Amino acid sequence: MKKIGFILLLTLSFMQAGVLKVGATPVPQAQILKAIIPDLKKKGIELKVIEFTDYVTPNLSLADKSLDANFIQHGPYLEKFNKDRHLHLIGIAKIHIEPLGFYSKKIKSIDELKNGASIGIPNDPSNGGRALILLHKQGLITLKDPNNLFSNEFDIIKNPKNLKIRPLEAAMLTKTLNDLDGAIINGNYALQAGLTIKDALFTEGPDSPYANLLVIREDEKNRKDIIELKKALQSQKVKKFILDNYNGEIIPAF
């Protein structure tokens, strides 16, 4: 009888060990999540990391409950996505900052940028605005309002080099870099392409407001497995993992 009770207890414990499905871009988000799989396993949580190469699908998958959380985006992007799609996704933890950088295969210095040069930027509104603000700070263009995180090409009021701004899907910028004079590329895609901060002609500073977030559905912030995931992602272990593995390419935001 005791043996049956013990087996039943084990069965119930196994049933209670939940699967937590989290969407992430491959580098660095998925790598960071995989580092905490053993920690969550100790809490009875099986973390399943599902990788995406775009920013849209993970949010739609979270909204339709195919995912329990995602780790792919910063606050301004999430804010715009919620507004455009009428969703109620929320960021519950800042994890890291991926500095945006300007990369080129054709020039070694910004002084070599010719009149009429073609510059690629991400085509989503928040990262596009972020890229234009970076160009503004370098004095390459002047924006009507450099504090507007959603500035677009029509907000450029001065363009002394007549730069041709080419909005492209963020994931495609590294693949089209040879066809451009330069491009402003998100840190995760730069890392995936083997580019480093040292390759960038200029980057964002540590004052960037674009920390990557752990994002969930608005009504699930009190779920025990979500709380444990948040704790694990904001642990000293993760901070050390970021500092040890990315050599300043990625900066902890907690």
XYZ file of N, CA, C and O in Angstrom, residues 6-110:
420
model
N 3.445 5.865 -2.803
C 4.676 6.528 -3.250
C 4.666 6.748 -4.762
O 5.014 7.815 -5.251
N 4.220 5.703 -5.500
C 4.137 5.802 -6.958
C 3.139 6.878 -7.359
O 3.375 7.663 -8.275
N 2.017 6.932 -6.648
C 0.992 7.947 -6.934
C 1.547 9.348 -6.696
O 1.310 10.265 -7.477
N 2.331 9.495 -5.609
C 2.925 10.793 -5.300
C 3.894 11.225 -6.387
O 3.901 12.383 -6.824
N 4.715 10.266 -6.860
C 5.648 10.562 -7.944
C 4.914 10.972 -9.211
O 5.298 11.899 -9.920
N 3.819 10.272 -9.503
C 3.015 10.565 -10.694
C 2.428 11.960 -10.627
O 2.474 12.727 -11.586
N 1.903 12.304 -9.450
C 1.309 13.633 -9.274
C 2.372 14.714 -9.409
O 2.151 15.762 -10.021
N 3.579 14.453 -8.859
C 4.667 15.427 -8.960
C 5.064 15.632 -10.406
O 5.325 16.747 -10.850
N 5.108 14.532 -11.172
C 5.460 14.622 -12.579
C 4.423 15.421 -13.343
O 4.745 16.252 -14.180
N 3.153 15.179 -13.012
C 2.077 15.894 -13.704
C 2.132 17.388 -13.415
O 1.772 18.212 -14.234
N 2.614 17.739 -12.191
C 2.641 19.144 -11.824
C 3.822 19.895 -12.443
O 3.856 21.107 -12.469
N 4.834 19.141 -12.903
C 5.987 19.786 -13.537
C 5.553 20.348 -14.881
O 5.337 19.607 -15.829
N 5.381 21.648 -14.943
C 4.792 22.250 -16.138
C 5.796 22.588 -17.203
O 6.969 22.842 -16.921
N 5.339 22.592 -18.444
C 6.149 23.035 -19.581
C 5.886 24.516 -19.801
O 4.741 24.947 -19.898
N 6.946 25.281 -19.865
C 6.854 26.723 -20.075
C 7.476 27.028 -21.434
O 8.678 26.880 -21.630
N 6.642 27.449 -22.385
C 7.101 27.701 -23.757
C 7.409 29.196 -23.939
O 6.523 30.034 -23.800
N 8.680 29.463 -24.257
C 9.123 30.847 -24.394
C 9.749 31.053 -25.776
O 10.665 30.331 -26.170
N 9.253 32.042 -26.503
C 9.796 32.376 -27.812
C 10.980 33.317 -27.676
O 10.985 34.202 -26.810
N 11.995 33.118 -28.520
C 13.190 33.950 -28.434
C 13.908 33.995 -29.768
O 13.834 33.052 -30.553
N 14.607 35.103 -30.026
C 15.519 35.138 -31.163
C 16.771 34.341 -30.770
O 17.122 34.271 -29.591
N 17.443 33.720 -31.754
C 18.523 32.775 -31.446
C 19.666 33.344 -30.608
O 20.156 32.691 -29.685
N 20.117 34.563 -30.967
C 21.258 35.172 -30.278
C 20.889 36.590 -29.858
O 20.434 37.373 -30.688
N 21.035 36.937 -28.588
C 21.497 36.111 -27.478
C 20.376 35.519 -26.645
O 20.611 34.775 -25.712
N 19.114 35.902 -26.969
C 18.007 35.566 -26.081
C 17.870 34.064 -25.829
O 17.737 33.628 -24.678
N 17.869 33.277 -26.902
C 17.729 31.827 -26.731
C 18.910 31.257 -25.949
O 18.743 30.353 -25.118
N 20.091 31.790 -26.181
C 21.272 31.322 -25.456
C 21.152 31.598 -23.962
O 21.504 30.761 -23.124
N 20.653 32.777 -23.631
C 20.466 33.146 -22.222
C 19.420 32.240 -21.576
O 19.616 31.734 -20.461
N 18.320 32.010 -22.281
C 17.265 31.149 -21.744
C 17.760 29.720 -21.523
O 17.459 29.093 -20.494
N 18.521 29.209 -22.456
C 19.024 27.830 -22.331
C 19.951 27.681 -21.129
O 20.049 26.597 -20.543
N 20.599 28.776 -20.753
C 21.504 28.736 -19.596
C 20.762 28.539 -18.277
O 21.344 28.074 -17.290
N 19.464 28.888 -18.260
C 18.702 28.755 -16.999
C 17.765 27.550 -16.994
O 16.993 27.380 -16.056
N 17.828 26.712 -18.020
C 16.986 25.513 -18.051
C 17.191 24.658 -16.800
O 16.207 24.235 -16.165
N 18.447 24.387 -16.367
C 18.637 23.564 -15.162
C 18.062 24.200 -13.901
O 17.550 23.499 -13.026
N 18.137 25.533 -13.809
C 17.629 26.230 -12.626
C 16.113 26.094 -12.513
O 15.572 25.884 -11.419
N 15.423 26.212 -13.653
C 13.967 26.076 -13.636
C 13.542 24.624 -13.442
O 12.501 24.352 -12.840
N 14.354 23.711 -13.944
C 14.046 22.288 -13.770
C 13.994 21.931 -12.285
O 13.155 21.135 -11.844
N 14.870 22.553 -11.497
C 14.875 22.328 -10.049
C 13.575 22.810 -9.403
O 13.215 22.373 -8.313
N 12.918 23.740 -10.065
C 11.640 24.274 -9.562
C 10.445 23.512 -10.129
O 9.299 23.916 -9.937
N 10.728 22.436 -10.881
C 9.639 21.656 -11.476
C 9.087 22.253 -12.754
O 7.969 21.947 -13.165
N 9.881 23.102 -13.397
C 9.442 23.765 -14.630
C 10.321 23.309 -15.789
O 11.545 23.441 -15.733
N 9.702 22.787 -16.836
C 10.442 22.406 -18.040
C 10.385 23.568 -19.020
O 9.338 23.854 -19.606
N 11.504 24.251 -19.169
C 11.566 25.403 -20.066
C 11.827 24.931 -21.488
O 12.836 24.291 -21.770
N 10.896 25.263 -22.375
C 11.044 24.928 -23.794
C 11.275 26.230 -24.555
O 10.409 27.104 -24.595
N 12.455 26.360 -25.153
C 12.817 27.574 -25.881
C 12.509 27.374 -27.365
O 13.015 26.443 -27.992
N 11.666 28.242 -27.903
C 11.273 28.162 -29.314
C 11.870 29.371 -30.034
O 11.592 30.515 -29.676
N 12.702 29.104 -31.041
C 13.440 30.179 -31.699
C 12.697 30.762 -32.899
O 12.067 30.028 -33.660
N 12.799 32.093 -33.034
C 12.190 32.836 -34.137
C 13.247 33.756 -34.742
O 14.155 34.195 -34.053
N 13.086 34.059 -36.008
C 14.021 34.982 -36.661
C 13.359 36.307 -37.020
O 13.945 37.126 -37.732
N 12.146 36.528 -36.540
C 11.476 37.814 -36.762
C 10.891 38.295 -35.447
O 10.909 37.579 -34.442
N 10.368 39.518 -35.448
C 9.816 40.103 -34.226
C 8.292 39.997 -34.138
O 7.723 40.174 -33.073
N 7.639 39.723 -35.252
C 6.167 39.740 -35.290
C 5.567 38.431 -34.789
O 4.709 38.424 -33.886
N 6.009 37.309 -35.339
C 5.418 36.012 -35.010
C 5.445 35.706 -33.514
O 4.450 35.203 -32.971
N 6.541 35.980 -32.791
C 6.542 35.655 -31.359
C 5.488 36.411 -30.552
O 4.974 35.885 -29.563
N 5.168 37.636 -30.969
C 4.119 38.382 -30.265
C 2.733 37.833 -30.594
O 1.872 37.713 -29.715
N 2.508 37.510 -31.860
C 1.210 36.937 -32.238
C 1.026 35.566 -31.586
O -0.078 35.218 -31.140
N 2.104 34.797 -31.502
C 2.035 33.476 -30.876
C 1.787 33.580 -29.379
O 1.109 32.735 -28.787
N 2.333 34.622 -28.769
C 2.058 34.854 -27.343
C 0.600 35.258 -27.140
O -0.070 34.770 -26.226
N 0.104 36.116 -28.011
C -1.282 36.574 -27.903
C -2.280 35.435 -28.088
O -3.307 35.393 -27.416
N -1.977 34.490 -28.994
C -2.933 33.384 -29.219
C -2.656 32.179 -28.320
O -3.223 31.110 -28.500
N -1.757 32.349 -27.345
C -1.443 31.357 -26.316
C -0.670 30.147 -26.826
O -0.604 29.115 -26.168
N -0.049 30.286 -28.001
C 0.872 29.238 -28.458
C 2.167 29.295 -27.640
O 2.880 28.306 -27.533
N 2.464 30.485 -27.101
C 3.610 30.684 -26.216
C 3.122 31.162 -24.853
O 2.028 31.743 -24.739
N 3.948 30.944 -23.834
C 3.637 31.458 -22.490
C 4.329 32.786 -22.228
O 3.912 33.552 -21.360
N 5.402 33.050 -22.957
C 6.163 34.289 -22.808
C 7.048 34.435 -24.030
O 7.217 33.485 -24.807
N 7.617 35.624 -24.208
C 8.656 35.758 -25.219
C 9.742 36.712 -24.733
O 9.544 37.490 -23.795
N 10.881 36.622 -25.394
C 12.060 37.403 -25.027
C 12.741 37.786 -26.335
O 13.661 37.142 -26.784
N 12.197 38.867 -26.959
C 12.652 39.208 -28.314
C 12.736 40.712 -28.581
O 13.205 41.118 -29.625
N 12.291 41.554 -27.638
C 12.025 42.947 -28.012
C 12.264 43.915 -26.867
O 12.331 43.517 -25.707
N 12.331 45.190 -27.232
C 12.450 46.246 -26.234
C 11.102 46.956 -26.064
O 10.137 46.703 -26.811
N 11.043 47.842 -25.067
C 9.792 48.493 -24.705
C 9.123 49.307 -25.795
O 7.919 49.151 -26.037
N 9.847 50.192 -26.502
C 9.199 50.980 -27.556
C 8.590 50.111 -28.659
O 7.519 50.430 -29.185
N 9.269 49.011 -29.011
C 8.706 48.117 -30.035
C 7.416 47.482 -29.522
O 6.401 47.428 -30.238
N 7.438 47.005 -28.281
C 6.247 46.375 -27.697
C 5.083 47.361 -27.623
O 3.939 47.014 -27.947
N 5.385 48.575 -27.220
C 4.339 49.609 -27.114
C 3.656 49.841 -28.462
O 2.424 49.893 -28.547
N 4.450 49.969 -29.505
C 3.896 50.198 -30.847
C 3.130 48.980 -31.346
O 2.058 49.108 -31.938
N 3.667 47.800 -31.086
C 3.018 46.569 -31.540
C 1.650 46.417 -30.869
O 0.655 46.083 -31.528
N 1.589 46.646 -29.567
C 0.316 46.573 -28.849
C -0.709 47.545 -29.425
O -1.880 47.200 -29.623
N -0.249 48.759 -29.704
C -1.153 49.789 -30.229
C -1.665 49.415 -31.614
O -2.865 49.516 -31.894
N -0.778 48.947 -32.469
C -1.153 48.618 -33.847
C -2.040 47.383 -33.935
O -2.918 47.291 -34.793
N -1.788 46.416 -33.058
C -2.500 45.122 -33.125
C -3.602 44.995 -32.072
O -4.244 43.950 -31.981
N -3.773 46.026 -31.250
C -4.799 46.016 -30.192
C -4.595 44.828 -29.250
O -5.542 44.112 -28.894
N -3.352 44.649 -28.824
C -3.018 43.561 -27.917
C -2.706 44.099 -26.523
O -2.568 45.310 -26.328
N -2.605 43.186 -25.567
C -2.335 43.568 -24.179
C -1.187 42.735 -23.627
O -1.319 42.043 -22.620
N -0.048 42.831 -24.294
C 1.154 42.154 -23.837
C 1.943 43.130 -22.969
O 1.948 44.330 -23.227
N 2.605 42.619 -21.945
C 3.341 43.508 -21.034
C 4.755 42.991 -20.788
O 4.998 41.787 -20.765
N 5.678 43.923 -20.620
C 7.036 43.574 -20.225
C 7.121 43.552 -18.714
O 6.681 44.500 -18.056
N 7.672 42.466 -18.153
C 7.723 42.360 -16.686
C 9.149 42.362 -16.145
O 9.336 42.370 -14.932
N 10.152 42.350 -17.033
C 11.530 42.359 -16.555
C 12.468 42.850 -17.650
O 12.379 42.400 -18.789
N 13.360 43.776 -17.283
C 14.417 44.209 -18.196
C 15.596 43.258 -18.027
O 16.020 42.990 -16.901
N 16.111 42.745 -19.142
C 17.183 41.757 -19.055
C 18.517 42.299 -19.571
O 19.524 42.243 -18.882
N 18.538 42.819 -20.795
C 19.811 43.292 -21.343
C 19.574 44.334 -22.429
O 18.470 44.481 -22.942
N 20.642 45.040 -22.765
C 20.615 46.010 -23.854
C 21.547 45.506 -24.952
O 22.675 45.081 -24.683
N 21.051 45.534 -26.179
C 21.862 45.207 -27.353
C 22.126 46.516 -28.104
O 21.264 46.989 -28.834
N 23.280 47.119 -27.914
C 23.523 48.409 -28.572
C 23.396 48.308 -30.097
O 23.921 47.386 -30.712
N 22.680 49.250 -30.658
C 22.561 49.350 -32.119
C 23.882 49.893 -32.666
O 24.482 50.778 -32.064
N 24.344 49.353 -33.791
C 25.616 49.816 -34.347
C 25.546 50.068 -35.841
O 24.709 49.496 -36.541
N 26.446 50.932 -36.317
C 26.552 51.221 -37.745
C 27.712 50.398 -38.309
O 28.866 50.528 -37.872
N 27.398 49.568 -39.297
C 28.394 48.673 -39.893
C 28.519 48.961 -41.390
O 27.552 49.358 -42.038
N 29.713 48.741 -41.904
C 29.940 48.939 -43.335
C 31.025 47.993 -43.830
O 31.988 47.701 -43.112
N 30.860 47.528 -45.057
C 31.886 46.723 -45.721
C 32.717 47.587 -46.684
O 33.687 47.119 -47.263
N 32.304 48.851 -46.824
C 32.913 49.706 -47.851
C 33.760 50.851 -47.300
O 34.616 51.371 -48.009
N 33.502 51.245 -46.072
C 34.272 52.352 -45.505
C 34.801 51.960 -44.123
O 34.242 51.104 -43.450
N 35.888 52.598 -43.721
C 36.521 52.331 -42.426
C 36.285 53.455 -41.431
O 36.525 53.313 -40.242
N 35.811 54.599 -41.944
C 35.574 55.765 -41.101
C 34.335 56.485 -41.605
O 34.047 56.488 -42.812
N 33.623 57.106 -40.700
C 32.405 57.814 -41.085
C 32.732 58.999 -42.000
O 31.898 59.442 -42.796
